């Protein structure tokens, strides 16, 4: 199986875990992308994530869905070095990626911001 996949079990779906990220998680912000994460114990995967595009920022559902697709694609391509690093250190985290701009950016801009924020997150675990 390709390491650049984004499978169902890699998506964060548990309400308790999501609430914990938003209430007690650490954050990195680089407009328009904000990362919230929380270290967790007893999780089989090194990284589980969710992607959020708030309705109050992007009112049209088609635009929100497009942004989520672009973020998912950029994250899918760039997540492997972070997963490798977390696996090596035996750390598991839950990650929330939040889009916080009022307009739809191009894929290149989103890709660059995701790359930058994931590198900053990776530096936290060096």
XYZ file of N, CA, C and O in Angstrom:
504
model
N 0.833 -1.177 0.000
C 0.000 0.000 0.000
C 0.881 1.245 0.000
O 1.902 1.291 0.651
N 0.464 2.249 -0.702
C 1.239 3.479 -0.822
C 1.268 4.244 0.498
O 0.293 4.282 1.234
N 2.406 4.860 0.780
C 2.506 5.644 2.009
C 1.826 6.999 1.854
O 1.657 7.716 2.822
N 1.465 7.343 0.624
C 0.798 8.623 0.390
C -0.720 8.503 0.387
O -1.399 9.321 -0.204
N -1.241 7.500 1.042
C -2.695 7.360 1.092
C -3.243 8.117 2.295
O -2.503 8.560 3.167
N -4.546 8.278 2.319
C -5.226 8.912 3.451
C -6.453 8.067 3.744
O -7.537 8.314 3.242
N -6.252 7.038 4.548
C -7.274 6.032 4.781
C -8.276 6.458 5.849
O -8.030 7.391 6.615
N -9.372 5.739 5.917
C -10.438 6.027 6.876
C -9.931 5.974 8.320
O -10.283 6.824 9.132
N -9.072 4.997 8.648
C -8.610 4.887 10.025
C -7.621 5.992 10.404
O -7.300 6.156 11.567
N -7.142 6.761 9.426
C -6.261 7.896 9.709
C -7.050 9.174 9.988
O -6.464 10.186 10.352
N -8.359 9.115 9.789
C -9.206 10.282 10.025
C -9.695 10.261 11.463
O -10.069 9.220 11.997
N -9.704 11.402 12.082
C -10.126 11.525 13.466
C -11.639 11.735 13.510
O -12.150 12.706 12.964
N -12.339 10.810 14.150
C -13.802 10.861 14.169
C -14.402 10.862 15.570
O -15.586 11.153 15.722
N -13.628 10.527 16.598
C -14.170 10.412 17.943
C -14.406 11.797 18.546
O -13.486 12.596 18.633
N -15.624 12.049 18.975
C -15.997 13.346 19.511
C -15.161 13.722 20.732
O -14.746 14.882 20.864
N -14.875 12.769 21.596
C -14.088 13.068 22.801
C -12.679 13.539 22.425
O -12.153 14.477 23.023
N -12.084 12.884 21.443
C -10.737 13.266 21.001
C -10.737 14.644 20.363
O -9.828 15.447 20.589
N -11.759 14.931 19.575
C -11.856 16.232 18.911
C -12.048 17.333 19.948
O -11.386 18.375 19.891
N -12.921 17.095 20.925
C -13.137 18.087 21.983
C -11.857 18.338 22.773
O -11.556 19.466 23.156
N -11.095 17.279 23.007
C -9.840 17.399 23.744
C -8.823 18.248 22.975
O -8.116 19.066 23.573
N -8.763 18.077 21.668
C -7.846 18.884 20.848
C -8.201 20.361 20.969
O -7.333 21.209 21.173
N -9.481 20.675 20.831
C -9.893 22.073 20.831
C -9.819 22.706 22.217
O -9.647 23.914 22.332
N -9.927 21.909 23.271
C -9.883 22.492 24.613
C -8.468 22.538 25.192
O -8.121 23.498 25.885
N -7.643 21.529 24.928
C -6.335 21.448 25.568
C -5.167 21.344 24.597
O -4.028 21.201 25.036
N -5.433 21.398 23.303
C -4.376 21.176 22.326
C -3.427 22.351 22.166
O -3.738 23.487 22.497
N -2.235 22.047 21.664
C -1.260 23.075 21.301
C -1.584 23.569 19.896
O -2.255 22.885 19.135
N -1.054 24.744 19.539
C -1.403 25.266 18.222
C -0.221 25.908 17.528
O 0.675 26.457 18.158
N -0.266 25.815 16.209
C 0.646 26.522 15.313
C -0.244 27.213 14.295
O -1.114 26.577 13.693
N -0.033 28.491 14.097
C -0.868 29.223 13.167
C 0.011 29.926 12.138
O 0.984 30.585 12.480
N -0.322 29.729 10.894
C 0.331 30.422 9.793
C -0.757 30.666 8.758
O -1.069 29.793 7.972
N -1.352 31.831 8.829
C -2.528 32.111 8.014
C -2.369 31.638 6.597
O -1.324 31.833 6.025
N -3.351 30.977 6.072
C -4.694 30.687 6.554
C -4.833 29.314 7.211
O -5.936 28.865 7.456
N -3.726 28.635 7.483
C -3.783 27.298 8.066
C -3.431 27.360 9.547
O -2.443 27.976 9.928
N -4.260 26.709 10.368
C -3.972 26.597 11.799
C -3.960 25.116 12.147
O -4.862 24.376 11.762
N -2.918 24.683 12.849
C -2.833 23.307 13.320
C -3.063 23.275 14.821
O -2.460 24.047 15.559
N -3.938 22.407 15.256
C -4.132 22.114 16.675
C -3.812 20.642 16.849
O -4.244 19.815 16.044
N -3.033 20.294 17.882
C -2.716 18.903 18.096
C -2.622 18.594 19.571
O -2.422 19.468 20.396
N -2.782 17.330 19.857
C -2.713 16.838 21.234
C -2.071 15.458 21.212
O -2.467 14.603 20.419
N -1.072 15.259 22.046
C -0.465 13.941 22.178
C -1.445 13.022 22.891
O -2.119 13.441 23.830
N -1.520 11.793 22.432
C -2.433 10.814 23.024
C -1.687 9.522 23.311
O -0.666 9.231 22.704
N -2.228 8.754 24.227
C -1.667 7.445 24.559
C -2.615 6.368 24.051
O -3.789 6.623 23.794
N -2.098 5.177 23.911
C -2.896 4.002 23.522
C -3.590 4.179 22.175
O -4.763 3.878 22.026
N -2.877 4.691 21.201
C -3.420 4.838 19.853
C -2.535 4.034 18.906
O -1.323 4.198 18.923
N -3.115 3.156 18.089
C -2.285 2.307 17.228
C -1.558 3.084 16.125
O -0.487 2.682 15.696
N -2.131 4.189 15.683
C -1.512 4.986 14.622
C -0.741 6.159 15.219
O -1.115 6.693 16.258
N 0.315 6.576 14.523
C 1.113 7.701 14.996
C 0.374 9.024 14.807
O 0.584 9.973 15.551
N -0.512 9.091 13.813
C -1.164 10.352 13.481
C -2.589 10.101 13.010
O -2.819 9.300 12.111
N -3.536 10.774 13.638
C -4.913 10.828 13.150
C -5.255 12.298 12.994
O -4.855 13.124 13.814
N -6.001 12.634 11.937
C -6.229 14.043 11.664
C -7.651 14.314 11.194
O -8.362 13.413 10.761
N -8.023 15.580 11.309
C -9.290 16.053 10.777
C -9.038 17.381 10.078
O -8.077 18.081 10.393
N -9.900 17.702 9.134
C -9.789 18.942 8.372
C -11.088 19.703 8.544
O -12.172 19.147 8.377
N -10.965 20.984 8.885
C -12.142 21.801 9.135
C -12.055 23.112 8.363
O -11.023 23.779 8.381
N -13.158 23.459 7.704
C -13.293 24.751 7.044
C -14.583 25.366 7.583
O -15.674 24.911 7.241
N -14.470 26.387 8.453
C -15.660 26.931 9.100
C -16.650 27.575 8.117
O -16.260 28.287 7.189
N -17.919 27.327 8.377
C -18.990 27.851 7.539
C -19.071 29.379 7.604
O -19.419 30.028 6.633
N -18.722 29.951 8.746
C -18.813 31.409 8.856
C -17.737 32.105 8.030
O -17.887 33.273 7.675
N -16.625 31.406 7.762
C -15.571 31.981 6.914
C -15.869 31.788 5.438
O -15.662 32.681 4.633
N -16.297 30.598 5.066
C -16.601 30.252 3.673
C -18.060 29.794 3.627
O -18.362 28.638 3.914
N -18.978 30.692 3.280
C -20.399 30.344 3.352
C -20.867 29.319 2.316
O -21.786 28.557 2.591
N -20.245 29.272 1.141
C -20.708 28.355 0.099
C -20.120 26.967 0.308
O -18.911 26.793 0.409
N -20.998 25.970 0.341
C -20.573 24.594 0.583
C -19.623 24.097 -0.507
O -18.679 23.355 -0.216
N -19.828 24.505 -1.730
C -18.947 24.052 -2.818
C -17.526 24.560 -2.603
O -16.561 23.830 -2.849
N -17.409 25.791 -2.121
C -16.072 26.332 -1.844
C -15.432 25.625 -0.658
O -14.233 25.315 -0.678
N -16.219 25.349 0.397
C -15.687 24.622 1.554
C -15.199 23.237 1.148
O -14.117 22.801 1.564
N -15.981 22.559 0.339
C -15.584 21.221 -0.098
C -14.327 21.261 -0.957
O -13.458 20.405 -0.833
N -14.204 22.255 -1.808
C -13.008 22.395 -2.642
C -11.774 22.626 -1.769
O -10.731 22.003 -1.968
N -11.900 23.508 -0.795
C -10.772 23.790 0.100
C -10.377 22.530 0.861
O -9.195 22.216 1.001
N -11.370 21.777 1.348
C -11.064 20.536 2.070
C -10.355 19.535 1.169
O -9.417 18.858 1.611
N -10.772 19.440 -0.090
C -10.091 18.541 -1.027
C -8.651 18.969 -1.254
O -7.737 18.136 -1.284
N -8.430 20.279 -1.415
C -7.073 20.782 -1.637
C -6.188 20.536 -0.409
O -5.029 20.126 -0.537
N -6.721 20.781 0.775
C -5.953 20.552 2.002
C -5.662 19.060 2.163
O -4.540 18.680 2.504
N -6.657 18.220 1.919
C -6.478 16.778 2.049
C -5.378 16.278 1.110
O -4.536 15.475 1.497
N -5.375 16.777 -0.112
C -4.363 16.366 -1.083
C -2.974 16.825 -0.655
O -2.013 16.053 -0.697
N -2.842 18.074 -0.237
C -1.542 18.586 0.199
C -1.056 17.830 1.436
O 0.123 17.476 1.529
N -1.946 17.563 2.367
C -1.588 16.839 3.588
C -1.192 15.405 3.267
O -0.211 14.887 3.800
N -1.933 14.759 2.384
C -1.674 13.370 2.011
C -0.255 13.218 1.459
O 0.458 12.277 1.791
N 0.172 14.164 0.663
C 1.486 14.106 0.034
C 2.606 14.378 1.041
O 3.679 13.788 0.955
N 2.366 15.238 2.019
C 3.440 15.726 2.889
C 3.470 15.138 4.291
O 4.338 15.481 5.084
N 2.566 14.251 4.628
C 2.472 13.767 6.006
C 3.503 12.708 6.378
O 3.818 12.536 7.551
N 4.069 12.001 5.419
C 4.905 10.843 5.721
C 6.145 11.159 6.566
O 6.437 10.418 7.504
N 6.894 12.244 6.307
C 8.041 12.525 7.183
C 7.638 12.732 8.648
O 8.340 12.280 9.548
N 6.507 13.389 8.880
C 6.022 13.592 10.248
C 5.650 12.255 10.885
O 5.995 11.984 12.038
N 4.975 11.393 10.140
C 4.588 10.082 10.662
C 5.831 9.262 10.997
O 5.889 8.609 12.040
N 6.819 9.303 10.124
C 8.059 8.568 10.386
C 8.733 9.057 11.661
O 9.217 8.268 12.474
N 8.774 10.354 11.826
C 9.400 10.944 13.012
C 8.641 10.555 14.281
O 9.242 10.191 15.287
N 7.315 10.624 14.238
C 6.499 10.261 15.401
C 6.630 8.775 15.723
O 6.709 8.394 16.893
N 6.671 7.936 14.704
C 6.810 6.499 14.907
C 8.159 6.173 15.539
O 8.242 5.348 16.449
N 9.189 6.842 15.068
C 10.522 6.614 15.616
C 10.589 6.976 17.097
O 11.222 6.301 17.891
N 9.911 8.056 17.486
C 9.924 8.502 18.880
C 8.811 7.868 19.709
O 8.643 8.194 20.877
N 8.003 7.004 19.067
C 6.893 6.313 19.736
C 5.904 7.286 20.367
O 5.496 7.145 21.522
N 5.522 8.281 19.579
C 4.546 9.293 19.993
C 3.343 9.193 19.060
O 3.495 8.985 17.859
N 2.158 9.359 19.606
C 0.936 9.420 18.802
C 0.278 10.766 19.043
O 0.182 11.217 20.188
N -0.194 11.396 17.966
C -0.893 12.672 18.117
C -2.182 12.662 17.302
O -2.309 11.956 16.314
N -3.123 13.465 17.773
C -4.330 13.785 17.024
C -4.162 15.217 16.535
O -3.770 16.098 17.299
N -4.480 15.440 15.284
C -4.193 16.711 14.626
C -5.448 17.268 13.968
O -6.176 16.534 13.303
N -5.696 18.556 14.172
C -6.792 19.249 13.491
C -6.181 20.314 12.589
O -5.354 21.108 13.033
N -6.575 20.302 11.319
C -6.128 21.306 10.358
C -7.325 22.207 10.083
O -8.353 21.743 9.595
N -7.175 23.489 10.393
C -8.288 24.423 10.275
C -7.920 25.515 9.286
O -6.851 26.124 9.382
N -8.817 25.764 8.345
C -8.633 26.812 7.344
C -9.291 28.072 7.879
O -10.451 28.056 8.273
N -8.560 29.185 7.884
C -9.107 30.389 8.521
C -9.011 31.632 7.642
O -8.666 32.708 8.118
N -9.312 31.500 6.368
C -9.316 32.650 5.478
C -10.714 32.819 4.899
O -11.530 31.905 4.949
N -10.983 33.980 4.339
C -12.311 34.255 3.794
C -12.412 34.008 2.297
O -13.484 34.167 1.726
N -11.297 33.638 1.665
C -11.338 33.383 0.229
C -10.681 32.048 -0.081
O -9.928 31.507 0.722
N -10.972 31.530 -1.265
C -10.418 30.250 -1.691
C -9.050 30.509 -2.313
O -8.928 31.263 -3.276
N -8.024 29.905 -1.729
C -6.676 30.049 -2.256
C -6.387 28.958 -3.276
O -7.082 27.947 -3.337
N -5.329 29.154 -4.057
C -4.940 28.158 -5.047
C -4.292 26.964 -4.351
O -3.870 27.042 -3.195
N -4.183 25.863 -5.098
C -3.565 24.671 -4.537
C -2.120 24.937 -4.139
O -1.668 24.479 -3.091
N -1.391 25.681 -4.940
C 0.021 25.949 -4.637
C 0.163 26.689 -3.312
O 1.029 26.351 -2.490
N -0.679 27.681 -3.066
C -0.611 28.428 -1.807
C -0.950 27.532 -0.614
O -0.264 27.569 0.416
N -1.988 26.724 -0.767
C -2.371 25.818 0.313
C -1.278 24.782 0.547
O -0.910 24.499 1.685
N -0.730 24.242 -0.525
C 0.343 23.252 -0.426
C 1.541 23.838 0.321
O 2.104 23.188 1.218
N 1.932 25.055 -0.013
C 3.075 25.697 0.646
C 2.813 25.929 2.134
O 3.690 25.706 2.974
N 1.609 26.363 2.482
C 1.277 26.617 3.881
C 1.207 25.319 4.690
O 1.674 25.271 5.829
N 0.637 24.270 4.104
C 0.594 22.978 4.777
C 2.020 22.476 5.005
O 2.363 21.998 6.095
N 2.860 22.609 3.989
C 4.257 22.182 4.103
C 4.956 22.930 5.236
O 5.633 22.329 6.079
N 4.780 24.226 5.285
C 5.422 25.054 6.302
C 4.931 24.692 7.712
O 5.736 24.525 8.630
N 3.627 24.548 7.878
C 3.095 24.250 9.216
C 3.472 22.842 9.669
O 3.760 22.632 10.846
N 3.499 21.874 8.751
C 3.911 20.527 9.134
C 5.395 20.484 9.498
O 5.789 19.745 10.407
N 6.207 21.277 8.827
C 7.628 21.363 9.196
C 7.792 21.961 10.578
O 8.609 21.501 11.379
N 7.010 22.997 10.875
C 7.066 23.601 12.199
C 6.616 22.625 13.280
O 7.188 22.579 14.373
N 5.577 21.845 12.984
C 5.122 20.817 13.924
C 6.201 19.755 14.107
O 6.469 19.323 15.230
N 6.837 19.368 13.041
C 7.895 18.368 13.103
C 9.072 18.852 13.955
O 9.678 18.076 14.695
N 9.376 20.134 13.886
C 10.463 20.700 14.688
C 10.158 20.631 16.175
O 11.069 20.552 16.998
N 8.880 20.642 16.542
C 8.500 20.535 17.952
C 8.900 19.171 18.535
O 9.079 19.036 19.734
N 9.016 18.163 17.665
C 9.334 16.813 18.121
C 10.761 16.402 17.789
O 11.085 15.218 17.841
N 11.631 17.342 17.462
C 13.037 17.032 17.227
C 13.774 16.814 18.525
O 13.457 17.290 19.554
